């Protein structure tokens, strides 16, 4: 399951999509408007195994709930470290994947 196309057109501060059996967040789901407005994202209790690197440049996002997902990336140990660590991990992982593809 995925979020509907066009979610990024909304101007939301809080997005709760917990308990929806989501398997992933598409790279562009925050574009164009959610990228500048979202402050809190609740995606707990889904089926997500990894977070994409879509959090780069999302300056207002200060709170993300991703617990109770079968996460492999970022590792469960990092989830309690806070938003900055999660964002940095996703960014570094995306850069490494990009380097491998080149």
Coordinates of N, CA, C and O in Angstrom, one line a residue:
X1 N 0.8 -1.2 0.0 CA 0.0 0.0 0.0 C 0.9 1.3 0.0 O 1.9 1.3 0.6
X2 N 0.4 2.3 -0.6 CA 1.1 3.6 -0.7 C 0.1 4.7 -0.5 O -1.1 4.6 -0.6
X3 N 0.7 5.9 -0.2 CA -0.1 7.1 -0.1 C -0.6 7.5 -1.5 O 0.1 7.3 -2.5
X4 N -1.7 8.1 -1.5 CA -2.3 8.6 -2.9 C -1.4 9.6 -3.5 O -0.7 10.4 -2.9
X5 N -1.3 9.6 -4.8 CA -0.6 10.5 -5.6 C -1.2 11.9 -5.4 O -2.4 12.0 -5.3
X6 N -0.4 12.9 -5.2 CA -0.9 14.3 -5.0 C -0.9 14.7 -3.5 O -1.3 15.8 -3.2
X7 N -0.5 13.8 -2.6 CA -0.4 14.2 -1.2 C 0.5 15.4 -1.0 O 0.2 16.3 -0.2
X8 N 1.5 15.6 -1.8 CA 2.4 16.7 -1.7 C 1.8 18.0 -2.0 O 2.4 19.1 -1.8
X9 N 0.7 18.0 -2.7 CA 0.0 19.3 -3.0 C -0.7 19.9 -1.8 O -1.1 21.1 -1.8
X10 N -0.9 19.1 -0.7 CA -1.5 19.6 0.5 C -0.6 20.5 1.3 O 0.6 20.5 1.2
X11 N -1.2 21.4 2.1 CA -0.5 22.3 3.0 C -0.7 21.9 4.4 O -1.5 22.5 5.1
X12 N -0.2 20.7 4.8 CA -0.4 20.2 6.2 C 0.8 20.4 7.1 O 1.9 20.3 6.6
X13 N 0.5 20.6 8.4 CA 1.5 20.6 9.4 C 1.7 19.2 10.0 O 2.7 18.8 10.4
X14 N 0.6 18.5 10.1 CA 0.5 17.2 10.7 C -0.1 16.2 9.7 O -1.2 16.5 9.2
X15 N 0.6 15.1 9.5 CA 0.0 14.0 8.7 C 0.1 12.7 9.4 O 1.2 12.2 9.8
X16 N -1.1 12.1 9.7 CA -1.2 10.9 10.5 C -1.7 9.8 9.5 O -2.8 9.9 9.0
X17 N -0.8 8.9 9.2 CA -1.1 7.8 8.3 C -0.7 6.5 8.9 O -0.3 5.5 8.2
X18 N -0.9 6.4 10.2 CA -0.6 5.2 11.0 C -1.7 4.1 10.7 O -2.8 4.5 10.3
X19 N -1.3 2.9 10.8 CA -2.3 1.8 10.7 C -2.9 1.7 9.3 O -4.1 1.5 9.2
X20 N -2.1 1.9 8.3 CA -2.6 1.8 6.9 C -2.0 0.8 6.0 O -2.1 0.8 4.8
X21 N -1.2 -0.1 6.6 CA -0.4 -1.1 5.9 C 0.5 -0.5 4.8 O 0.7 -1.2 3.8
X22 N 1.0 0.7 5.0 CA 1.9 1.3 4.0 C 3.2 0.5 4.0 O 3.7 0.1 5.0
X23 N 3.6 0.2 2.8 CA 4.9 -0.5 2.6 C 6.0 0.4 2.3 O 7.2 0.0 2.6
X24 N 5.8 1.6 1.8 CA 6.9 2.6 1.6 C 6.3 4.0 1.4 O 5.1 4.1 1.1
X25 N 7.2 4.9 1.5 CA 6.9 6.3 1.2 C 7.6 6.6 -0.1 O 8.8 6.4 -0.2
X26 N 6.9 7.0 -1.1 CA 7.5 7.3 -2.4 C 8.4 8.6 -2.3 O 8.1 9.5 -1.5
X27 N 9.5 8.6 -3.0 CA 10.4 9.7 -3.0 C 9.8 11.1 -3.1 O 10.2 12.0 -2.4
X28 N 8.8 11.2 -4.0 CA 8.2 12.5 -4.2 C 7.0 12.9 -3.5 O 6.3 13.9 -3.7
X29 N 6.6 12.1 -2.4 CA 5.3 12.3 -1.8 C 5.2 13.6 -1.1 O 4.2 14.2 -0.8
X30 N 6.4 14.3 -0.7 CA 6.3 15.6 0.0 C 6.3 16.7 -1.0 O 6.0 17.9 -0.6
X31 N 6.6 16.5 -2.2 CA 6.7 17.6 -3.2 C 5.3 18.0 -3.8 O 4.5 17.1 -4.0
X32 N 5.0 19.2 -4.0 CA 5.8 20.4 -3.8 C 5.6 21.0 -2.4 O 6.5 21.7 -1.9
X33 N 4.4 20.9 -1.9 CA 4.0 21.8 -0.7 C 4.3 21.2 0.6 O 4.7 21.9 1.6
X34 N 4.1 19.9 0.8 CA 4.4 19.3 2.1 C 5.8 19.5 2.6 O 6.1 19.6 3.7
X35 N 6.7 19.6 1.6 CA 8.1 19.8 1.9 C 8.4 21.0 2.7 O 9.3 21.1 3.5
X36 N 7.5 22.0 2.6 CA 7.7 23.3 3.3 C 6.8 23.5 4.5 O 7.0 24.4 5.2
X37 N 5.8 22.6 4.6 CA 4.8 22.8 5.7 C 4.8 21.7 6.8 O 4.4 22.0 7.9
X38 N 5.2 20.5 6.4 CA 5.0 19.4 7.3 C 5.9 19.5 8.6 O 7.1 19.9 8.5
X39 N 5.3 19.4 9.8 CA 6.1 19.5 11.0 C 6.1 18.1 11.7 O 7.0 17.8 12.5
X40 N 5.0 17.3 11.6 CA 4.9 16.1 12.3 C 4.4 15.0 11.3 O 3.4 15.3 10.6
X41 N 5.0 13.9 11.2 CA 4.6 12.8 10.4 C 4.5 11.5 11.2 O 5.4 11.1 11.8
X42 N 3.3 10.9 11.2 CA 3.0 9.7 11.9 C 2.8 8.6 10.9 O 1.8 8.5 10.2
X43 N 3.8 7.7 10.8 CA 3.7 6.5 9.9 C 3.9 5.2 10.7 O 4.3 4.2 10.1
X44 N 3.6 5.2 12.0 CA 3.8 4.1 12.8 C 2.7 3.0 12.5 O 1.7 3.3 11.8
X45 N 3.0 1.8 12.9 CA 2.1 0.6 12.7 C 1.7 0.4 11.3 O 0.6 0.2 10.9
X46 N 2.7 0.4 10.4 CA 2.5 0.0 9.0 C 3.4 -1.1 8.7 O 3.9 -1.9 9.5
X47 N 3.7 -1.3 7.4 CA 4.6 -2.4 7.0 C 5.9 -1.9 6.3 O 6.4 -2.6 5.4
X48 N 6.3 -0.7 6.7 CA 7.5 -0.1 6.0 C 8.8 -0.8 6.6 O 9.0 -1.0 7.8
X49 N 9.7 -1.0 5.6 CA 11.0 -1.6 6.0 C 12.1 -0.6 5.9 O 13.2 -0.8 6.5
X50 N 11.9 0.5 5.2 CA 12.9 1.5 5.1 C 12.3 2.9 4.9 O 11.2 3.0 4.3
X51 N 13.1 3.9 5.3 CA 12.7 5.3 5.0 C 13.5 5.8 3.8 O 14.7 5.6 3.8
X52 N 12.9 6.4 2.9 CA 13.7 7.0 1.7 C 14.4 8.3 2.2 O 14.1 8.8 3.3
X53 N 15.2 8.8 1.4 CA 16.0 10.0 1.7 C 15.2 11.3 1.4 O 15.8 12.3 1.1
X54 N 13.9 11.2 1.5 CA 13.1 12.3 1.1 C 13.0 13.4 2.2 O 12.4 14.5 2.0
X55 N 13.7 13.2 3.3 CA 13.6 14.2 4.4 C 14.7 15.3 4.2 O 14.7 16.3 5.0
X56 N 15.6 15.2 3.3 CA 16.5 16.3 3.0 C 15.8 17.6 2.6 O 14.9 17.6 1.8
X57 N 16.1 18.7 3.3 CA 15.5 20.0 2.9 C 14.1 20.2 3.5 O 13.4 21.1 3.2
X58 N 13.6 19.3 4.4 CA 12.3 19.4 5.0 C 12.6 20.0 6.4 O 12.8 19.3 7.4
X59 N 12.7 21.3 6.4 CA 13.2 22.1 7.5 C 12.3 22.1 8.7 O 12.7 22.1 9.9
X60 N 11.0 22.1 8.5 CA 10.1 22.2 9.7 C 9.7 20.8 10.3 O 9.2 20.8 11.4
X61 N 10.1 19.7 9.7 CA 9.8 18.4 10.2 C 10.6 18.2 11.5 O 11.9 18.1 11.4
X62 N 10.0 18.1 12.6 CA 10.7 18.0 13.9 C 10.3 16.7 14.6 O 10.9 16.3 15.6
X63 N 9.2 16.1 14.1 CA 8.7 14.9 14.8 C 8.2 13.8 13.8 O 7.4 14.2 12.9
X64 N 8.7 12.6 14.0 CA 8.3 11.5 13.1 C 8.1 10.3 14.0 O 8.9 10.0 14.8
X65 N 7.0 9.7 13.8 CA 6.6 8.5 14.5 C 6.7 7.3 13.5 O 5.8 7.2 12.6
X66 N 7.7 6.5 13.7 CA 7.9 5.4 12.7 C 8.0 4.0 13.5 O 8.4 3.0 12.9
X67 N 7.6 4.0 14.7 CA 7.6 2.8 15.5 C 6.6 1.8 15.0 O 5.7 2.1 14.3
X68 N 6.9 0.5 15.4 CA 6.0 -0.6 15.0 C 5.9 -0.8 13.5 O 4.9 -1.1 13.0
X69 N 7.0 -0.7 12.9 CA 7.2 -1.0 11.5 C 8.4 -2.0 11.4 O 9.3 -1.9 12.3
X70 N 8.4 -3.0 10.5 CA 9.5 -3.9 10.5 C 10.7 -3.3 9.8 O 11.2 -3.7 8.8
X71 N 11.2 -2.2 10.4 CA 12.3 -1.4 9.8 C 13.6 -2.1 9.7 O 14.0 -2.7 10.7
X72 N 14.3 -2.0 8.6 CA 15.6 -2.5 8.4 C 16.6 -1.3 8.2 O 17.7 -1.3 8.5
X73 N 16.0 -0.2 7.7 CA 16.8 1.0 7.4 C 16.0 2.2 7.5 O 15.0 2.4 6.8
X74 N 16.3 3.1 8.5 CA 17.4 3.0 9.4 C 17.2 1.9 10.5 O 16.1 1.5 10.7
X75 N 18.3 1.4 11.0 CA 18.3 0.4 12.0 C 17.4 0.9 13.2 O 17.4 2.0 13.6
X76 N 16.8 -0.1 13.9 CA 15.9 0.2 15.0 C 16.7 1.0 16.1 O 16.1 1.9 16.7
X77 N 18.0 0.7 16.3 CA 18.8 1.4 17.3 C 18.8 2.9 17.0 O 19.0 3.7 18.0
X78 N 18.8 3.4 15.8 CA 18.9 4.8 15.5 C 17.5 5.5 15.7 O 17.5 6.7 15.8
X79 N 16.4 4.8 15.7 CA 15.1 5.5 15.7 C 15.0 6.3 17.0 O 14.3 7.3 17.0
X80 N 15.6 5.9 18.1 CA 15.4 6.6 19.3 C 16.4 7.8 19.4 O 16.4 8.6 20.4
X81 N 17.3 8.0 18.4 CA 18.3 9.1 18.5 C 17.7 10.4 18.0 O 18.4 11.4 18.2
X82 N 16.5 10.4 17.5 CA 15.9 11.7 17.1 C 16.0 12.0 15.6 O 16.7 11.3 14.8
X83 N 15.3 13.0 15.2 CA 15.1 13.4 13.8 C 16.4 13.7 13.1 O 16.6 13.3 12.0
X84 N 17.3 14.5 13.7 CA 18.5 14.8 13.0 C 19.4 13.6 12.6 O 19.9 13.5 11.5
X85 N 19.4 12.6 13.5 CA 20.2 11.4 13.2 C 19.5 10.6 12.1 O 20.2 10.1 11.2
X86 N 18.2 10.5 12.2 CA 17.4 9.8 11.1 C 17.6 10.4 9.8 O 17.9 9.8 8.8
X87 N 17.5 11.7 9.7 CA 17.6 12.5 8.5 C 19.0 12.3 7.9 O 19.2 12.1 6.7
X88 N 20.0 12.4 8.8 CA 21.4 12.3 8.4 C 21.7 10.9 7.8 O 22.3 10.7 6.8
X89 N 21.1 9.8 8.5 CA 21.3 8.5 8.0 C 20.7 8.3 6.7 O 21.3 7.7 5.8
X90 N 19.5 8.8 6.5 CA 18.8 8.6 5.2 C 19.6 9.4 4.1 O 19.7 8.8 2.9
X91 N 20.1 10.5 4.4 CA 20.9 11.3 3.4 C 22.1 10.5 3.0 O 22.4 10.4 1.8
X92 N 22.9 10.1 4.0 CA 24.1 9.3 3.7 C 23.8 8.1 2.9 O 24.5 7.7 1.9
X93 N 22.8 7.3 3.3 CA 22.4 6.1 2.5 C 22.1 6.4 1.1 O 22.5 5.7 0.2
X94 N 21.3 7.5 0.9 CA 21.0 7.9 -0.5 C 22.2 8.3 -1.3 O 22.3 7.9 -2.5
X95 N 23.2 9.0 -0.7 CA 24.4 9.3 -1.4 C 25.2 8.1 -1.8 O 25.7 8.0 -2.9
X96 N 25.3 7.1 -0.9 CA 26.0 5.9 -1.2 C 25.3 5.1 -2.3 O 26.0 4.5 -3.2
X97 N 24.0 5.0 -2.3 CA 23.3 4.3 -3.4 C 23.5 5.0 -4.7 O 23.8 4.4 -5.7
X98 N 23.5 6.4 -4.7 CA 23.8 7.1 -5.9 C 25.2 6.9 -6.4 O 25.4 6.7 -7.6
X99 N 26.2 6.8 -5.5 CA 27.6 6.6 -5.9 C 27.7 5.2 -6.6 O 28.4 5.0 -7.6
X100 N 27.0 4.2 -6.0 CA 27.1 2.8 -6.6 C 26.4 2.8 -7.9 O 27.0 2.1 -8.8
X101 N 25.4 3.5 -8.2 CA 24.7 3.5 -9.5 C 25.5 4.2 -10.5 O 25.5 3.8 -11.7
X102 N 26.3 5.2 -10.1 CA 27.2 5.9 -11.1 C 28.4 5.1 -11.4 O 29.0 4.6 -11.9

